[in-house]
XYZ file of N, CA and C in Angstrom:
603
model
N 89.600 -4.487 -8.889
C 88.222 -4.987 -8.917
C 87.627 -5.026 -7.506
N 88.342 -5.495 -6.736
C 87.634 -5.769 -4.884
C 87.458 -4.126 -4.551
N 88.696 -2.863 -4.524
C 88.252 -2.051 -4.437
C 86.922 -0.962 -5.382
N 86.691 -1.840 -6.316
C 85.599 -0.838 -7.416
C 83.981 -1.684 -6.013
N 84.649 -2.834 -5.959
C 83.305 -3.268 -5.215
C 82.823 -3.426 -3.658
N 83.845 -2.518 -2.706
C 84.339 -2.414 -1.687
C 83.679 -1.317 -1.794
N 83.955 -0.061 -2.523
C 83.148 1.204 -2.839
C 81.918 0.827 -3.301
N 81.179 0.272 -3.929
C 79.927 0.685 -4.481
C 79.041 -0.194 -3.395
N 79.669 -0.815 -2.346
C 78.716 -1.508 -0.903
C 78.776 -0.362 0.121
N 79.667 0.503 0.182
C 79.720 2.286 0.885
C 78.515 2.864 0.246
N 78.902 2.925 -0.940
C 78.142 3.891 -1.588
C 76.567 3.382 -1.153
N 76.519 2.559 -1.436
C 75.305 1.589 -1.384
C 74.533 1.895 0.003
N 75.105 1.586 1.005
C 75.095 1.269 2.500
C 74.936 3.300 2.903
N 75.735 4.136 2.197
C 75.146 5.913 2.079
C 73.723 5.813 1.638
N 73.743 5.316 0.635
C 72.330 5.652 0.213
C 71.301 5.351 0.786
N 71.035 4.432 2.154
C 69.724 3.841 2.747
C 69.218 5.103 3.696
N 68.251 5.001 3.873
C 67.018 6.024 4.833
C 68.035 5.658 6.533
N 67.944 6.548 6.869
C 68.576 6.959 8.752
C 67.842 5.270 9.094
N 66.666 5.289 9.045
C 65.942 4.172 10.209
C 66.392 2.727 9.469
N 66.907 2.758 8.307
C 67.550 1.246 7.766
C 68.904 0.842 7.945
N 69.493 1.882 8.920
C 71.130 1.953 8.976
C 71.394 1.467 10.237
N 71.888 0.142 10.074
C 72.613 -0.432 11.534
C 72.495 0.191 12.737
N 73.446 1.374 12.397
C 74.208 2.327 13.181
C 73.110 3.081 14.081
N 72.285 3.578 13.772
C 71.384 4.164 13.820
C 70.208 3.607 14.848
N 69.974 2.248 14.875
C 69.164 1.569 16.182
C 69.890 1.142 16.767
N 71.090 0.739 16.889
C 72.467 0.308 17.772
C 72.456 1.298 18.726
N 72.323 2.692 18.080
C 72.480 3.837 19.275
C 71.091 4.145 20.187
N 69.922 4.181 18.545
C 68.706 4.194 19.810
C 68.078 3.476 20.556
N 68.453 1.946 20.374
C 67.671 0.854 21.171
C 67.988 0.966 22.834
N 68.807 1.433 23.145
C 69.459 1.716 24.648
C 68.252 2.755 24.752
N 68.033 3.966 24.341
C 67.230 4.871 24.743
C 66.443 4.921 24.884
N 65.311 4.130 23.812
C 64.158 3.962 23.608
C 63.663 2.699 25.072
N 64.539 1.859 25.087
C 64.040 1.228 26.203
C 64.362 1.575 27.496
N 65.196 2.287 28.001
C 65.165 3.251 28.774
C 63.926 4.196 29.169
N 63.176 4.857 27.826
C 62.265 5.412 27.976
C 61.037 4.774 28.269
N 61.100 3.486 27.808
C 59.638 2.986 28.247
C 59.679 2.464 29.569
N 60.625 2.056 30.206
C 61.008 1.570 31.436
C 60.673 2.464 32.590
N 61.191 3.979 32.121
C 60.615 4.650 32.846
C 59.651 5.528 33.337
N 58.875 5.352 31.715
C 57.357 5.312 31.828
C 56.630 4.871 32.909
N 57.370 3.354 32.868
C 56.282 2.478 33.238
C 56.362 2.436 35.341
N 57.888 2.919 35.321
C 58.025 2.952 36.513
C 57.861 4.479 37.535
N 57.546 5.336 36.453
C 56.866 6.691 37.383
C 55.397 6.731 36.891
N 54.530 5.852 36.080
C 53.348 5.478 35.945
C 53.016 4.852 37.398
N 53.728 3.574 37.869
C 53.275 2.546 39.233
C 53.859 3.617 40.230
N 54.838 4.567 40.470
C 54.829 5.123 41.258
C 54.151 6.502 42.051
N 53.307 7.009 40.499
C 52.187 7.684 40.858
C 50.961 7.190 41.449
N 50.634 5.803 40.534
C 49.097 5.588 40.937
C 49.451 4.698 42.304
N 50.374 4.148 42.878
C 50.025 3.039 43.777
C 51.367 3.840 44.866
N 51.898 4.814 45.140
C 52.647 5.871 45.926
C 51.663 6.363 47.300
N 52.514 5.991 48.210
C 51.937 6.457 49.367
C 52.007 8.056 50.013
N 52.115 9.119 50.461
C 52.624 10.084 50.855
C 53.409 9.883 51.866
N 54.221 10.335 51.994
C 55.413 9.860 53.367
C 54.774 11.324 54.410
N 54.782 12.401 53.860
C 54.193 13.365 55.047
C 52.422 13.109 55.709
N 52.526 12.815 56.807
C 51.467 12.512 57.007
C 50.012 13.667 57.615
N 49.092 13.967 57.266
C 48.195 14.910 57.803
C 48.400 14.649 59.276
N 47.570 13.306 59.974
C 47.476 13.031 61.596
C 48.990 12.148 61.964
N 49.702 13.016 61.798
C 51.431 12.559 62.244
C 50.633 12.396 63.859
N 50.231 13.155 64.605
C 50.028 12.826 65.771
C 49.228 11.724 65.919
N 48.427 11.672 65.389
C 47.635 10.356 66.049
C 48.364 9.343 65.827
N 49.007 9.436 64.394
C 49.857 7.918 63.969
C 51.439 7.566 64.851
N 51.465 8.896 65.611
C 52.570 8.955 66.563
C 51.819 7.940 67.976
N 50.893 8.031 68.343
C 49.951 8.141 69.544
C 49.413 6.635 69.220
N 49.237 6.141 68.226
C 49.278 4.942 67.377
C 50.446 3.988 67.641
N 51.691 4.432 67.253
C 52.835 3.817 67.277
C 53.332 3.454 68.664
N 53.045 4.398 69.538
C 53.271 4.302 71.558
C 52.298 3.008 71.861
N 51.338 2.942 71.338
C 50.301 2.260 71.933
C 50.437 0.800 71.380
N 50.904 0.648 70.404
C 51.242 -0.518 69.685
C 52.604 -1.270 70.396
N 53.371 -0.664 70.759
C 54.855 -0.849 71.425
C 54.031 -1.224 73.214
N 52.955 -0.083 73.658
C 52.724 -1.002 74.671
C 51.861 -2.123 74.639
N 51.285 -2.497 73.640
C 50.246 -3.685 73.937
C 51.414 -5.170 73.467
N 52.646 -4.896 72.554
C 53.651 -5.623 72.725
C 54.078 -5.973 73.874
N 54.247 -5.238 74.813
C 55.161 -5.524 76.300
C 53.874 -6.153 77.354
N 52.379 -5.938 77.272
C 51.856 -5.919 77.945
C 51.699 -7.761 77.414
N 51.660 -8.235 76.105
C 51.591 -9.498 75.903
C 52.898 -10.200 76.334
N 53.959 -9.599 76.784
C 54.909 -10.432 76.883
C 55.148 -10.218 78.549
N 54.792 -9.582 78.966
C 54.303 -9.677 80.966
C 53.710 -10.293 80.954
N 52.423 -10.746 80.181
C 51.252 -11.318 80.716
C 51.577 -13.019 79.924
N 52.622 -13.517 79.734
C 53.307 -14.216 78.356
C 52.168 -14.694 77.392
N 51.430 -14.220 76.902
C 50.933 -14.727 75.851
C 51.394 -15.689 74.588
N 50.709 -16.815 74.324
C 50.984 -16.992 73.153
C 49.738 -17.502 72.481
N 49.037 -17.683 71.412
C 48.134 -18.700 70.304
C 48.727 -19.475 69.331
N 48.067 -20.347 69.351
C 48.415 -20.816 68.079
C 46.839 -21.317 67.374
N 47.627 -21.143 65.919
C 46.215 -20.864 65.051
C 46.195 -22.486 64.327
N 44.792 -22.833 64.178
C 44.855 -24.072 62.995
C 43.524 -23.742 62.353
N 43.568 -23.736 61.072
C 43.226 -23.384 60.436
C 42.181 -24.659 59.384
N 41.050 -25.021 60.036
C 40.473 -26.130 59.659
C 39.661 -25.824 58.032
N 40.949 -26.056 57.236
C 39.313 -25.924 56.249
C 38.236 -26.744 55.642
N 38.361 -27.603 55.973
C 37.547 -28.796 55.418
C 36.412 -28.753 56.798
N 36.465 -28.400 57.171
C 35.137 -27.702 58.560
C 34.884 -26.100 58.359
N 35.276 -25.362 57.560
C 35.221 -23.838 57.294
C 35.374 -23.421 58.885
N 36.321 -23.798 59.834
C 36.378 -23.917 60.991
C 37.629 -23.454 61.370
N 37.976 -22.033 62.596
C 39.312 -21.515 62.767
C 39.390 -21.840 64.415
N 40.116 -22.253 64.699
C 40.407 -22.972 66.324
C 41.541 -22.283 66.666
N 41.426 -21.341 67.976
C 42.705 -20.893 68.298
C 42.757 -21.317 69.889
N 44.103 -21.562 70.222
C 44.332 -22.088 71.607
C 45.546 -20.872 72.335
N 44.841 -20.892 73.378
C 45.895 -19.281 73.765
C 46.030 -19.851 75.372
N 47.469 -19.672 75.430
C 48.571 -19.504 76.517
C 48.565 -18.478 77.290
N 48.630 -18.599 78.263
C 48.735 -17.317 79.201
C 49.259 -17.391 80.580
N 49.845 -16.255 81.495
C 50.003 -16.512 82.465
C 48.893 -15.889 83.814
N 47.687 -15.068 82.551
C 46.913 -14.747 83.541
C 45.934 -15.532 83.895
N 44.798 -16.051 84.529
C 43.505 -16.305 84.299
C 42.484 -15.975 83.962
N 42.867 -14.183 84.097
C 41.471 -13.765 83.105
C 41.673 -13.575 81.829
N 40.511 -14.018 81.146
C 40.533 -14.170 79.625
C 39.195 -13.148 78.552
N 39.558 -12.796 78.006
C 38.605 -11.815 77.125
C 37.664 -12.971 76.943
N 36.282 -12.803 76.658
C 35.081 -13.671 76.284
C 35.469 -13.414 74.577
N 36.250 -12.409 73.727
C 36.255 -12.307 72.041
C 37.374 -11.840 72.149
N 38.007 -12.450 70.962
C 38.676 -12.000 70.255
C 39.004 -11.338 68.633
N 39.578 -10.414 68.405
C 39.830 -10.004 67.130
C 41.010 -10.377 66.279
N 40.806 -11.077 65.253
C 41.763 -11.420 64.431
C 41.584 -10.645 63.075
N 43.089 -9.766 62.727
C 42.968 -9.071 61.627
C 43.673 -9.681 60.539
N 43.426 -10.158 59.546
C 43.981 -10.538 58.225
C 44.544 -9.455 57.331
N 46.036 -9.327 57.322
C 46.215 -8.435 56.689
C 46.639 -8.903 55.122
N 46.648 -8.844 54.227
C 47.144 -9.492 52.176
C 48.053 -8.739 52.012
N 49.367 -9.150 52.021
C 50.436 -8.069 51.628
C 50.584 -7.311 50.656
N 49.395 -7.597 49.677
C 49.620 -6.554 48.191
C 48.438 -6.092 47.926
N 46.822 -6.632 48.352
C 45.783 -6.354 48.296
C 45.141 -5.542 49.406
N 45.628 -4.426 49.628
C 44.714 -3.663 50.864
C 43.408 -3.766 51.060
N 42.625 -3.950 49.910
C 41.414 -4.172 49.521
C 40.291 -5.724 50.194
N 41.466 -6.538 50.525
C 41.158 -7.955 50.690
C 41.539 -8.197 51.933
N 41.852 -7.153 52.901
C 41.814 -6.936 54.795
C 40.945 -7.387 55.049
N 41.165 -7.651 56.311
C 39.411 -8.079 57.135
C 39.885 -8.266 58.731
N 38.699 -8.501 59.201
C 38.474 -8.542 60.594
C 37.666 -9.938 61.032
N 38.600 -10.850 61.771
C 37.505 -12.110 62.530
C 36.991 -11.897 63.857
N 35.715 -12.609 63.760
C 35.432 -12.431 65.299
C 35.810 -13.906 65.540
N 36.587 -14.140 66.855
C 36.655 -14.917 67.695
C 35.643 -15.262 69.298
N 35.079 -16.125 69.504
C 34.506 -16.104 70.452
C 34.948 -17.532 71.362
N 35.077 -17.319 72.930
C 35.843 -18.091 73.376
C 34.877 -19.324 73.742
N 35.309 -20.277 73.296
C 34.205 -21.974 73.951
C 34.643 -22.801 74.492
N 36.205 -22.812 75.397
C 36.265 -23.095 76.394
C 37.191 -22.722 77.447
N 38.050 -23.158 78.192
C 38.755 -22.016 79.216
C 39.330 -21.326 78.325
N 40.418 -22.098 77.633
C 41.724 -21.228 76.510
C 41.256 -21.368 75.065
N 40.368 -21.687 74.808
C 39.921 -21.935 73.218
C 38.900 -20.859 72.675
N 39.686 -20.792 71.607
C 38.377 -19.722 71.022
C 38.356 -20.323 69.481
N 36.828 -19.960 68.696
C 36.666 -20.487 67.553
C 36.221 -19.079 66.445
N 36.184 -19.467 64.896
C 35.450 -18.553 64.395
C 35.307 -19.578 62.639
N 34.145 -18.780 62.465
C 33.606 -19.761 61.435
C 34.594 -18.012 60.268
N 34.641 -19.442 59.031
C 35.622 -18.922 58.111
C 35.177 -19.538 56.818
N 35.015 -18.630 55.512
C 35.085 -19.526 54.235
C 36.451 -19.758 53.596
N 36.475 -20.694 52.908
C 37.895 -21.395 52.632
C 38.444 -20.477 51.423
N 37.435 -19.566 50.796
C 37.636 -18.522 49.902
C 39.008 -17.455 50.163
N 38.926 -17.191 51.375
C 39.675 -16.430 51.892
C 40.862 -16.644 52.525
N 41.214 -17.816 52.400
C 42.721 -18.678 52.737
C 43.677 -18.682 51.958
N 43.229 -18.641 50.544
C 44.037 -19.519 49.727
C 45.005 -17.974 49.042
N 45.769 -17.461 50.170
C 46.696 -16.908 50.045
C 48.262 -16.605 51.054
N 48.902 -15.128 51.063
C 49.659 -15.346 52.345
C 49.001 -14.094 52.650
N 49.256 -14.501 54.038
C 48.681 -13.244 55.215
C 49.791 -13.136 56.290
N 49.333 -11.832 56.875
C 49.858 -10.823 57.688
C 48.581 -11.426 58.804
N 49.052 -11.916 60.231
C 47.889 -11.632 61.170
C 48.009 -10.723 62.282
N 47.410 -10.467 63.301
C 47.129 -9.964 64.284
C 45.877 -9.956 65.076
N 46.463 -10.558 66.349
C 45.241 -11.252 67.736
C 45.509 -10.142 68.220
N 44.267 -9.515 68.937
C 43.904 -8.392 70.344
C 42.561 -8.857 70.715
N 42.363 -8.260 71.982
C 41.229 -8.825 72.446
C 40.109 -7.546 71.810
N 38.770 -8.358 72.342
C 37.587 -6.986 71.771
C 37.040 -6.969 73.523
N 36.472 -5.775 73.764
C 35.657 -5.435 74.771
C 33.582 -5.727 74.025
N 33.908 -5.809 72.975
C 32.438 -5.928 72.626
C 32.225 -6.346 70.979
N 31.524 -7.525 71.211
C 31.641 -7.871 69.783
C 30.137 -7.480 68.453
N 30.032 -6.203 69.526
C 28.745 -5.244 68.417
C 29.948 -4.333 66.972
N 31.314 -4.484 67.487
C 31.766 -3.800 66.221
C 32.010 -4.829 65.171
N 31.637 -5.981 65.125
C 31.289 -6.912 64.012
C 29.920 -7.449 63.421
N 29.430 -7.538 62.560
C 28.154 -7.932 61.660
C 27.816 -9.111 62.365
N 27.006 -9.974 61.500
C 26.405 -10.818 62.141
C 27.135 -12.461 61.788
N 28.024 -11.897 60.862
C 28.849 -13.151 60.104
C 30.010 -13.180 60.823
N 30.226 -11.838 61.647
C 31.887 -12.209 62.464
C 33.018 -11.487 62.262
N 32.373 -10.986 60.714
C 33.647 -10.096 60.184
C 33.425 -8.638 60.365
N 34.538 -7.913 60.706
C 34.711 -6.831 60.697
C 33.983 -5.622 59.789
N 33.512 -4.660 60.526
C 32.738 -4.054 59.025
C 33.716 -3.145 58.604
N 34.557 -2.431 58.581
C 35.702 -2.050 58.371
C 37.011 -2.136 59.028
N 38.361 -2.745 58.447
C 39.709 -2.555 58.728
C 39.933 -0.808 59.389
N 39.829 -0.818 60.631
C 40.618 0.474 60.922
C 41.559 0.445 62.495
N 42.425 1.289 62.907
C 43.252 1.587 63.709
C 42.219 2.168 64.813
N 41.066 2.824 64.479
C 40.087 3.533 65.470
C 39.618 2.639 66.464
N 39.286 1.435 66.146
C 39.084 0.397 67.056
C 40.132 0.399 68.115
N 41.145 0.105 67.775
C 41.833 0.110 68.967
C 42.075 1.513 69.916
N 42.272 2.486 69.735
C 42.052 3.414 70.149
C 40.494 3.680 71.167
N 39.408 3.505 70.527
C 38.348 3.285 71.398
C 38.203 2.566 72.383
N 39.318 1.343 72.556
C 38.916 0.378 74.165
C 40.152 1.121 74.840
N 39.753 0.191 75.984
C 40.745 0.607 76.965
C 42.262 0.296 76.851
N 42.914 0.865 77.787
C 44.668 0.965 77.662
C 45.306 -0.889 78.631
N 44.434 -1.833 78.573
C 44.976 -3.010 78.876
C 45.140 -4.111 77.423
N 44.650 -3.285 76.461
C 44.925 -4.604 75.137
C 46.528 -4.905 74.951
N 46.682 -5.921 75.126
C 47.456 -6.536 74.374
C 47.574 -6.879 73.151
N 48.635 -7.456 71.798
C 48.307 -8.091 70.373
C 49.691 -8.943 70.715
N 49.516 -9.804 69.610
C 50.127 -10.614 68.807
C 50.239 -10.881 67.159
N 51.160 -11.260 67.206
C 51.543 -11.137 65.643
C 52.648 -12.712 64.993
N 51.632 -12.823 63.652
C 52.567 -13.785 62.529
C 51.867 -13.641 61.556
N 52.261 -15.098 60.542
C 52.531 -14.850 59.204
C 52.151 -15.940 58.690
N 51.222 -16.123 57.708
C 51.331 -17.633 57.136
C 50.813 -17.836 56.345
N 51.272 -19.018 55.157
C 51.075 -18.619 53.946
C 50.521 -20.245 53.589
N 49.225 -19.972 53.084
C 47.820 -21.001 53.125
C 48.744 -22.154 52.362
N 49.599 -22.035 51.263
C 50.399 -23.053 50.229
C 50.917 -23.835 51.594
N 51.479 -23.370 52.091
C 52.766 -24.504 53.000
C 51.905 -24.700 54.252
N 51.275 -24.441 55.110
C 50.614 -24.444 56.266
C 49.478 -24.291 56.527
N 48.618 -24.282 57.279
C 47.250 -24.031 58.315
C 47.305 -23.931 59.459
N 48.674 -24.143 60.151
C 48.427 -23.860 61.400
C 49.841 -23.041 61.492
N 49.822 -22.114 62.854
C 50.279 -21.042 62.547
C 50.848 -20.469 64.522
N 51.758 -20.364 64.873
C 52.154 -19.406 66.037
C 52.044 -18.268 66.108
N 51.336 -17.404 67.128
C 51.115 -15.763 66.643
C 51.822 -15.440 68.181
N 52.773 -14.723 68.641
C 53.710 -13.871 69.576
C 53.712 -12.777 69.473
N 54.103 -11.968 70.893
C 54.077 -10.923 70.860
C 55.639 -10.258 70.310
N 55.894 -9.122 69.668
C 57.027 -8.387 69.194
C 57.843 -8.182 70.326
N 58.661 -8.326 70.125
C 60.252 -8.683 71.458
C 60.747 -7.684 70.934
């Protein structure tokens, strides 16, 4: 009797359609999600993929020299700032260290968004007293983490009338002269407002 009914649950279990058989999504569920996985990951690597060969390799070479010297030139001259970040005054106060006495009348502060290229920008800094410089700021634009970078400006006609940058580009620096210095940090609006910016050692 157990074997008449041992057979007719075979028999039974033969007779179902391919897509109702255990066996049958046991093997394709590995594949199928495999396949969408990698849909999804040569989908983000097309649309948001950078080119690694570059058209102006030279300039971005000529770029890279110049960046390495305005590092050394802040750390001869020892630079340091530090940033506080007033927002309840829409108010940015930076205090800068130095071992020279002459001081740029502006400064440029670049905001970089580590995932939003789109949401870059450019501050103008203007200096109001020996080592202090200020720049008016909306609190809109804090409430994330940023990438910064201080250099001085030779002229603050490459900013609007609000302070900000009219475009994020590398050409700026290239257009002044070969004494800029930068500095560089990091800070992320959740934990802090005020902020140390140094030159790369």
């Amino acid at each position: 009797m157990a074997k008449i009914m041992a057979k007719e649950l075979i028999n039974e279990g033969d007779n179902k359609p391919w897509y109702r058989q255990f066996w049958a999504w046991f093997i394709l569920s590995p594949l199928i999600v495999v396949f969408i996985v990698s849909s999804i990951t040569i989908t983000l690597a097309v649309k948001y993929g950078q080119d690694r060969v570059l058209d102006n390799y030279y300039k971005e070479g000529r770029l890279i020299n110049m960046r390495l010297e305005q590092d050394l030139l802040a750390i001869t001259l020892g630079i340091n700032a530090q940033l506080n970040f007033d927002t309840a005054g829409d108010d940015l106060v930076l205090s800068l260290t130095t071992n020279t006495p002459i001081l740029p009348d502006y400064l440029s502060l670049e905001l970089s968004h580590p995932a939003h290229a789109e949401r870059d920008h450019k501050l103008l800094l203007t200096r109001t007293a020996a080592n202090q410089y200020n720049a008016e700021l909306s609190a809109e634009e804090l409430a994330s983490r940023w990438y910064l970078r201080l250099s001085p400006v030779e002229s603050p006609e490459i900013f609007n009338s609000t302070g900000v940058f009219h475009e994020v580009t590398d050409d700026v620096e290239v257009a002044t002269n070969d004494t800029l210095w930068r500095l560089r940090g990091e800070i992320d609006f959740a934990e802090t407002h005020i902020v140390t910016l140094q030159p790369d050692s």
